[in-house]
Amino acid sequence: MKFFVDTADIKQIEDLIPTGFVDGVTTNPSLIAKQGKDLSDTIKSICSIVSGPVSAEVAATDHPTMMEEGKYLASLAKNVAVKVPLTVEGLKTCKKLREQQIMVNVTLCFSAAQALLAAKAGASFISPFVGRLDDIGEKGISLIEDIVIIYENYGFETEVLAASIRTTQHVIDAALIGAHVATVPPKVIYELYNHELTDKGLKAFLDDWAKTGQSILSK
Ligand code: G3P
């Protein structure tokens, strides 16, 4: 499974890079607004330290302007994936941008029907929002399962990018299902490391090691 980091915070991305778990980055207008910095500068900065796909979302809602914005965003760096919403205009734009070999991440997906359309439009990635479906009492992870089945049925090359990930269980469930990617907030990435038995075991090892009076690096 590929891990994309779901943030526009450069410092958080820089801090995570040494882990080797930054296969890409996803941003959206809300994540950009949260940073309070220029969109283009932010995307160029992220692309200068991350070689994998970096999603940058259009703000227009009509196809012609989405095309202009998408081509501009793609011009910022070779690894930009243009994010478009799952609307009629968004999928028209997806189709056209893909014809120009521009990576497209179709976002705000909440149904298998929408995901089927995105794959037929040639999307590079589909972003089903797991957490937001949970928020309205649905089982968001089931959507990931349905999409993986549908895409496998027809050999679609669109990668399933589990998004709106809120918990470590979301990550594990997406991996069990076979999602290609999970875009994970930094907080959840760090939570993936944690287990109480690891902490307890490490403390016991170090307490016992201290009793030996030895130091590995002492000559
Ligand atoms: O990539 C989409 C993600 O940022 C949305 O997450 O928690 O706002 O639903 P959330």
PDB file of N, CA and C in Angstrom, residues 97-171:
ATOM      1  N   LEU A  97      -7.929  16.204 -19.347  1.00  0.00           N
ATOM      2  CA  LEU A  97      -6.574  16.313 -18.784  1.00  0.00           C
ATOM      3  C   LEU A  97      -5.819  14.998 -18.974  1.00  0.00           C
ATOM      4  N   ARG A  98      -6.525  13.869 -18.821  1.00  0.00           N
ATOM      5  CA  ARG A  98      -5.859  12.587 -19.001  1.00  0.00           C
ATOM      6  C   ARG A  98      -5.438  12.388 -20.457  1.00  0.00           C
ATOM      7  N   GLU A  99      -6.220  12.934 -21.384  1.00  0.00           N
ATOM      8  CA  GLU A  99      -5.836  12.859 -22.812  1.00  0.00           C
ATOM      9  C   GLU A  99      -4.544  13.627 -23.059  1.00  0.00           C
ATOM     10  N   GLN A 100      -4.229  14.546 -22.122  1.00  0.00           N
ATOM     11  CA  GLN A 100      -2.980  15.318 -22.238  1.00  0.00           C
ATOM     12  C   GLN A 100      -1.915  14.763 -21.291  1.00  0.00           C
ATOM     13  N   GLN A 101      -2.115  13.509 -20.851  1.00  0.00           N
ATOM     14  CA  GLN A 101      -1.175  12.799 -19.979  1.00  0.00           C
ATOM     15  C   GLN A 101      -0.928  13.528 -18.664  1.00  0.00           C
ATOM     16  N   ILE A 102      -1.946  14.257 -18.190  1.00  0.00           N
ATOM     17  CA  ILE A 102      -1.835  14.919 -16.877  1.00  0.00           C
ATOM     18  C   ILE A 102      -2.492  14.020 -15.831  1.00  0.00           C
ATOM     19  N   MET A 103      -1.786  13.802 -14.711  1.00  0.00           N
ATOM     20  CA  MET A 103      -2.336  12.969 -13.642  1.00  0.00           C
ATOM     21  C   MET A 103      -3.566  13.656 -13.056  1.00  0.00           C
ATOM     22  N   VAL A 104      -4.620  12.853 -12.792  1.00  0.00           N
ATOM     23  CA  VAL A 104      -5.844  13.408 -12.204  1.00  0.00           C
ATOM     24  C   VAL A 104      -6.298  12.559 -11.023  1.00  0.00           C
ATOM     25  N   ASN A 105      -6.581  13.241  -9.919  1.00  0.00           N
ATOM     26  CA  ASN A 105      -7.129  12.601  -8.725  1.00  0.00           C
ATOM     27  C   ASN A 105      -8.562  13.101  -8.581  1.00  0.00           C
ATOM     28  N   VAL A 106      -9.533  12.226  -8.783  1.00  0.00           N
ATOM     29  CA  VAL A 106     -10.946  12.627  -8.665  1.00  0.00           C
ATOM     30  C   VAL A 106     -11.362  12.498  -7.205  1.00  0.00           C
ATOM     31  N   THR A 107     -11.775  13.601  -6.618  1.00  0.00           N
ATOM     32  CA  THR A 107     -12.018  13.671  -5.187  1.00  0.00           C
ATOM     33  C   THR A 107     -13.500  13.853  -4.850  1.00  0.00           C
ATOM     34  N   LEU A 108     -13.783  13.804  -3.537  1.00  0.00           N
ATOM     35  CA  LEU A 108     -15.176  13.942  -3.056  1.00  0.00           C
ATOM     36  C   LEU A 108     -16.048  12.853  -3.655  1.00  0.00           C
ATOM     37  N   CYS A 109     -15.529  11.613  -3.600  1.00  0.00           N
ATOM     38  CA  CYS A 109     -16.282  10.452  -4.077  1.00  0.00           C
ATOM     39  C   CYS A 109     -16.999   9.813  -2.884  1.00  0.00           C
ATOM     40  N   PHE A 110     -18.313   9.594  -3.010  1.00  0.00           N
ATOM     41  CA  PHE A 110     -19.075   9.032  -1.891  1.00  0.00           C
ATOM     42  C   PHE A 110     -19.936   7.841  -2.301  1.00  0.00           C
ATOM     43  N   SER A 111     -19.772   7.378  -3.574  1.00  0.00           N
ATOM     44  CA  SER A 111     -20.561   6.201  -3.969  1.00  0.00           C
ATOM     45  C   SER A 111     -19.794   5.387  -4.997  1.00  0.00           C
ATOM     46  N   ALA A 112     -20.161   4.114  -5.098  1.00  0.00           N
ATOM     47  CA  ALA A 112     -19.540   3.226  -6.088  1.00  0.00           C
ATOM     48  C   ALA A 112     -19.909   3.672  -7.499  1.00  0.00           C
ATOM     49  N   ALA A 113     -21.104   4.189  -7.657  1.00  0.00           N
ATOM     50  CA  ALA A 113     -21.534   4.699  -8.979  1.00  0.00           C
ATOM     51  C   ALA A 113     -20.613   5.829  -9.428  1.00  0.00           C
ATOM     52  N   GLN A 114     -20.319   6.755  -8.505  1.00  0.00           N
ATOM     53  CA  GLN A 114     -19.401   7.852  -8.837  1.00  0.00           C
ATOM     54  C   GLN A 114     -18.018   7.304  -9.210  1.00  0.00           C
ATOM     55  N   ALA A 115     -17.560   6.321  -8.440  1.00  0.00           N
ATOM     56  CA  ALA A 115     -16.222   5.760  -8.688  1.00  0.00           C
ATOM     57  C   ALA A 115     -16.159   5.076 -10.056  1.00  0.00           C
ATOM     58  N   LEU A 116     -17.239   4.408 -10.441  1.00  0.00           N
ATOM     59  CA  LEU A 116     -17.301   3.761 -11.764  1.00  0.00           C
ATOM     60  C   LEU A 116     -17.148   4.819 -12.857  1.00  0.00           C
ATOM     61  N   LEU A 117     -17.836   5.923 -12.714  1.00  0.00           N
ATOM     62  CA  LEU A 117     -17.747   7.003 -13.718  1.00  0.00           C
ATOM     63  C   LEU A 117     -16.329   7.567 -13.783  1.00  0.00           C
ATOM     64  N   ALA A 118     -15.699   7.730 -12.601  1.00  0.00           N
ATOM     65  CA  ALA A 118     -14.348   8.299 -12.560  1.00  0.00           C
ATOM     66  C   ALA A 118     -13.362   7.391 -13.294  1.00  0.00           C
ATOM     67  N   ALA A 119     -13.504   6.087 -13.089  1.00  0.00           N
ATOM     68  CA  ALA A 119     -12.607   5.141 -13.782  1.00  0.00           C
ATOM     69  C   ALA A 119     -12.831   5.219 -15.288  1.00  0.00           C
ATOM     70  N   LYS A 120     -14.106   5.304 -15.696  1.00  0.00           N
ATOM     71  CA  LYS A 120     -14.410   5.394 -17.138  1.00  0.00           C
ATOM     72  C   LYS A 120     -13.893   6.712 -17.714  1.00  0.00           C
ATOM     73  N   ALA A 121     -13.720   7.729 -16.862  1.00  0.00           N
ATOM     74  CA  ALA A 121     -13.181   9.013 -17.333  1.00  0.00           C
ATOM     75  C   ALA A 121     -11.657   8.997 -17.340  1.00  0.00           C
ATOM     76  N   GLY A 122     -11.092   7.844 -16.929  1.00  0.00           N
ATOM     77  CA  GLY A 122      -9.641   7.674 -16.997  1.00  0.00           C
ATOM     78  C   GLY A 122      -8.864   8.226 -15.825  1.00  0.00           C
ATOM     79  N   ALA A 123      -9.546   8.427 -14.697  1.00  0.00           N
ATOM     80  CA  ALA A 123      -8.865   9.017 -13.529  1.00  0.00           C
ATOM     81  C   ALA A 123      -7.611   8.234 -13.162  1.00  0.00           C
ATOM     82  N   SER A 124      -6.571   8.929 -12.750  1.00  0.00           N
ATOM     83  CA  SER A 124      -5.366   8.265 -12.248  1.00  0.00           C
ATOM     84  C   SER A 124      -5.648   7.695 -10.855  1.00  0.00           C
ATOM     85  N   PHE A 125      -6.370   8.525 -10.062  1.00  0.00           N
ATOM     86  CA  PHE A 125      -6.727   8.124  -8.684  1.00  0.00           C
ATOM     87  C   PHE A 125      -8.185   8.466  -8.443  1.00  0.00           C
ATOM     88  N   ILE A 126      -8.861   7.661  -7.592  1.00  0.00           N
ATOM     89  CA  ILE A 126     -10.197   7.998  -7.100  1.00  0.00           C
ATOM     90  C   ILE A 126     -10.077   8.115  -5.581  1.00  0.00           C
ATOM     91  N   SER A 127     -10.659   9.202  -5.033  1.00  0.00           N
ATOM     92  CA  SER A 127     -10.559   9.457  -3.589  1.00  0.00           C
ATOM     93  C   SER A 127     -11.921   9.317  -2.923  1.00  0.00           C
ATOM     94  N   PRO A 128     -12.274   8.107  -2.478  1.00  0.00           N
ATOM     95  CA  PRO A 128     -13.502   7.934  -1.691  1.00  0.00           C
ATOM     96  C   PRO A 128     -13.263   8.418  -0.264  1.00  0.00           C
ATOM     97  N   PHE A 129     -14.166   9.216   0.273  1.00  0.00           N
ATOM     98  CA  PHE A 129     -14.000   9.829   1.594  1.00  0.00           C
ATOM     99  C   PHE A 129     -14.613   8.944   2.682  1.00  0.00           C
ATOM    100  N   VAL A 130     -13.782   8.107   3.282  1.00  0.00           N
ATOM    101  CA  VAL A 130     -14.259   7.138   4.278  1.00  0.00           C
ATOM    102  C   VAL A 130     -14.834   7.821   5.516  1.00  0.00           C
ATOM    103  N   GLY A 131     -14.053   8.730   6.107  1.00  0.00           N
ATOM    104  CA  GLY A 131     -14.447   9.363   7.364  1.00  0.00           C
ATOM    105  C   GLY A 131     -15.742  10.141   7.263  1.00  0.00           C
ATOM    106  N   ARG A 132     -15.936  10.812   6.126  1.00  0.00           N
ATOM    107  CA  ARG A 132     -17.136  11.645   6.012  1.00  0.00           C
ATOM    108  C   ARG A 132     -18.406  10.793   5.837  1.00  0.00           C
ATOM    109  N   LEU A 133     -18.230   9.568   5.296  1.00  0.00           N
ATOM    110  CA  LEU A 133     -19.378   8.660   5.252  1.00  0.00           C
ATOM    111  C   LEU A 133     -19.684   8.134   6.653  1.00  0.00           C
ATOM    112  N   ASP A 134     -18.616   7.823   7.408  1.00  0.00           N
ATOM    113  CA  ASP A 134     -18.819   7.438   8.825  1.00  0.00           C
ATOM    114  C   ASP A 134     -19.560   8.543   9.573  1.00  0.00           C
ATOM    115  N   ASP A 135     -19.202   9.789   9.279  1.00  0.00           N
ATOM    116  CA  ASP A 135     -19.812  10.937   9.974  1.00  0.00           C
ATOM    117  C   ASP A 135     -21.331  10.951   9.829  1.00  0.00           C
ATOM    118  N   ILE A 136     -21.845  10.401   8.723  1.00  0.00           N
ATOM    119  CA  ILE A 136     -23.311  10.406   8.531  1.00  0.00           C
ATOM    120  C   ILE A 136     -23.904   9.030   8.814  1.00  0.00           C
ATOM    121  N   GLY A 137     -23.127   8.210   9.581  1.00  0.00           N
ATOM    122  CA  GLY A 137     -23.662   6.933  10.047  1.00  0.00           C
ATOM    123  C   GLY A 137     -23.537   5.785   9.068  1.00  0.00           C
ATOM    124  N   GLU A 138     -22.828   6.011   7.949  1.00  0.00           N
ATOM    125  CA  GLU A 138     -22.606   4.900   7.018  1.00  0.00           C
ATOM    126  C   GLU A 138     -21.286   4.211   7.347  1.00  0.00           C
ATOM    127  N   LYS A 139     -21.050   3.033   6.731  1.00  0.00           N
ATOM    128  CA  LYS A 139     -19.779   2.317   6.952  1.00  0.00           C
ATOM    129  C   LYS A 139     -18.861   2.661   5.790  1.00  0.00           C
ATOM    130  N   GLY A 140     -18.113   3.753   5.953  1.00  0.00           N
ATOM    131  CA  GLY A 140     -17.328   4.302   4.844  1.00  0.00           C
ATOM    132  C   GLY A 140     -16.396   3.304   4.195  1.00  0.00           C
ATOM    133  N   ILE A 141     -15.818   2.427   4.983  1.00  0.00           N
ATOM    134  CA  ILE A 141     -14.821   1.474   4.438  1.00  0.00           C
ATOM    135  C   ILE A 141     -15.485   0.516   3.448  1.00  0.00           C
ATOM    136  N   SER A 142     -16.784   0.305   3.568  1.00  0.00           N
ATOM    137  CA  SER A 142     -17.480  -0.597   2.623  1.00  0.00           C
ATOM    138  C   SER A 142     -17.428  -0.053   1.198  1.00  0.00           C
ATOM    139  N   LEU A 143     -17.361   1.279   1.108  1.00  0.00           N
ATOM    140  CA  LEU A 143     -17.275   1.879  -0.232  1.00  0.00           C
ATOM    141  C   LEU A 143     -15.948   1.495  -0.888  1.00  0.00           C
ATOM    142  N   ILE A 144     -14.884   1.484  -0.082  1.00  0.00           N
ATOM    143  CA  ILE A 144     -13.572   1.091  -0.626  1.00  0.00           C
ATOM    144  C   ILE A 144     -13.655  -0.331  -1.182  1.00  0.00           C
ATOM    145  N   GLU A 145     -14.300  -1.219  -0.407  1.00  0.00           N
ATOM    146  CA  GLU A 145     -14.439  -2.626  -0.826  1.00  0.00           C
ATOM    147  C   GLU A 145     -15.215  -2.730  -2.148  1.00  0.00           C
ATOM    148  N   ASP A 146     -16.315  -2.003  -2.248  1.00  0.00           N
ATOM    149  CA  ASP A 146     -17.133  -2.054  -3.475  1.00  0.00           C
ATOM    150  C   ASP A 146     -16.345  -1.567  -4.689  1.00  0.00           C
ATOM    151  N   ILE A 147     -15.592  -0.477  -4.480  1.00  0.00           N
ATOM    152  CA  ILE A 147     -14.834   0.093  -5.608  1.00  0.00           C
ATOM    153  C   ILE A 147     -13.728  -0.859  -6.059  1.00  0.00           C
ATOM    154  N   VAL A 148     -13.027  -1.462  -5.090  1.00  0.00           N
ATOM    155  CA  VAL A 148     -11.950  -2.406  -5.444  1.00  0.00           C
ATOM    156  C   VAL A 148     -12.524  -3.567  -6.258  1.00  0.00           C
ATOM    157  N   ILE A 149     -13.679  -4.071  -5.854  1.00  0.00           N
ATOM    158  CA  ILE A 149     -14.318  -5.176  -6.590  1.00  0.00           C
ATOM    159  C   ILE A 149     -14.689  -4.742  -8.009  1.00  0.00           C
ATOM    160  N   ILE A 150     -15.336  -3.594  -8.126  1.00  0.00           N
ATOM    161  CA  ILE A 150     -15.767  -3.107  -9.450  1.00  0.00           C
ATOM    162  C   ILE A 150     -14.560  -2.881 -10.364  1.00  0.00           C
ATOM    163  N   TYR A 151     -13.513  -2.262  -9.812  1.00  0.00           N
ATOM    164  CA  TYR A 151     -12.337  -1.972 -10.644  1.00  0.00           C
ATOM    165  C   TYR A 151     -11.648  -3.263 -11.087  1.00  0.00           C
ATOM    166  N   GLU A 152     -11.616  -4.246 -10.186  1.00  0.00           N
ATOM    167  CA  GLU A 152     -11.009  -5.536 -10.555  1.00  0.00           C
ATOM    168  C   GLU A 152     -11.859  -6.246 -11.602  1.00  0.00           C
ATOM    169  N   ASN A 153     -13.189  -6.114 -11.520  1.00  0.00           N
ATOM    170  CA  ASN A 153     -14.073  -6.767 -12.498  1.00  0.00           C
ATOM    171  C   ASN A 153     -13.764  -6.352 -13.933  1.00  0.00           C
ATOM    172  N   TYR A 154     -13.363  -5.063 -14.083  1.00  0.00           N
ATOM    173  CA  TYR A 154     -13.191  -4.539 -15.446  1.00  0.00           C
ATOM    174  C   TYR A 154     -11.747  -4.152 -15.776  1.00  0.00           C
ATOM    175  N   GLY A 155     -10.837  -4.432 -14.831  1.00  0.00           N
ATOM    176  CA  GLY A 155      -9.432  -4.134 -15.093  1.00  0.00           C
ATOM    177  C   GLY A 155      -9.143  -2.649 -15.215  1.00  0.00           C
ATOM    178  N   PHE A 156      -9.924  -1.828 -14.502  1.00  0.00           N
ATOM    179  CA  PHE A 156      -9.645  -0.387 -14.539  1.00  0.00           C
ATOM    180  C   PHE A 156      -8.280  -0.113 -13.907  1.00  0.00           C
ATOM    181  N   GLU A 157      -7.537   0.820 -14.503  1.00  0.00           N
ATOM    182  CA  GLU A 157      -6.203   1.137 -13.979  1.00  0.00           C
ATOM    183  C   GLU A 157      -6.237   2.252 -12.927  1.00  0.00           C
ATOM    184  N   THR A 158      -7.395   2.857 -12.732  1.00  0.00           N
ATOM    185  CA  THR A 158      -7.511   3.910 -11.713  1.00  0.00           C
ATOM    186  C   THR A 158      -7.136   3.354 -10.347  1.00  0.00           C
ATOM    187  N   GLU A 159      -6.265   4.064  -9.615  1.00  0.00           N
ATOM    188  CA  GLU A 159      -5.850   3.598  -8.290  1.00  0.00           C
ATOM    189  C   GLU A 159      -6.821   4.084  -7.221  1.00  0.00           C
ATOM    190  N   VAL A 160      -7.222   3.156  -6.340  1.00  0.00           N
ATOM    191  CA  VAL A 160      -8.134   3.507  -5.250  1.00  0.00           C
ATOM    192  C   VAL A 160      -7.335   4.163  -4.128  1.00  0.00           C
ATOM    193  N   LEU A 161      -7.633   5.421  -3.858  1.00  0.00           N
ATOM    194  CA  LEU A 161      -6.882   6.230  -2.885  1.00  0.00           C
ATOM    195  C   LEU A 161      -7.805   6.530  -1.714  1.00  0.00           C
ATOM    196  N   ALA A 162      -7.764   5.688  -0.686  1.00  0.00           N
ATOM    197  CA  ALA A 162      -8.651   5.856   0.473  1.00  0.00           C
ATOM    198  C   ALA A 162      -8.353   7.194   1.143  1.00  0.00           C
ATOM    199  N   ALA A 163      -9.389   8.024   1.263  1.00  0.00           N
ATOM    200  CA  ALA A 163      -9.199   9.379   1.804  1.00  0.00           C
ATOM    201  C   ALA A 163     -10.152   9.637   2.965  1.00  0.00           C
ATOM    202  N   SER A 164      -9.988  10.820   3.564  1.00  0.00           N
ATOM    203  CA  SER A 164     -10.772  11.138   4.768  1.00  0.00           C
ATOM    204  C   SER A 164     -10.538  10.054   5.813  1.00  0.00           C
ATOM    205  N   ILE A 165      -9.238   9.711   5.971  1.00  0.00           N
ATOM    206  CA  ILE A 165      -8.811   8.681   6.919  1.00  0.00           C
ATOM    207  C   ILE A 165      -8.689   9.351   8.294  1.00  0.00           C
ATOM    208  N   ARG A 166      -9.349   8.783   9.265  1.00  0.00           N
ATOM    209  CA  ARG A 166      -9.360   9.414  10.602  1.00  0.00           C
ATOM    210  C   ARG A 166      -8.699   8.545  11.666  1.00  0.00           C
ATOM    211  N   THR A 167      -8.601   7.229  11.398  1.00  0.00           N
ATOM    212  CA  THR A 167      -8.095   6.318  12.437  1.00  0.00           C
ATOM    213  C   THR A 167      -7.118   5.304  11.834  1.00  0.00           C
ATOM    214  N   THR A 168      -6.342   4.671  12.723  1.00  0.00           N
ATOM    215  CA  THR A 168      -5.432   3.607  12.255  1.00  0.00           C
ATOM    216  C   THR A 168      -6.241   2.438  11.711  1.00  0.00           C
ATOM    217  N   GLN A 169      -7.445   2.231  12.244  1.00  0.00           N
ATOM    218  CA  GLN A 169      -8.283   1.125  11.757  1.00  0.00           C
ATOM    219  C   GLN A 169      -8.710   1.363  10.310  1.00  0.00           C
ATOM    220  N   HIS A 170      -8.965   2.617   9.968  1.00  0.00           N
ATOM    221  CA  HIS A 170      -9.269   2.945   8.568  1.00  0.00           C
ATOM    222  C   HIS A 170      -8.123   2.502   7.659  1.00  0.00           C
ATOM    223  N   VAL A 171      -6.891   2.758   8.096  1.00  0.00           N
ATOM    224  CA  VAL A 171      -5.717   2.390   7.284  1.00  0.00           C
ATOM    225  C   VAL A 171      -5.645   0.871   7.135  1.00  0.00           C
TER     226      VAL A 171
END
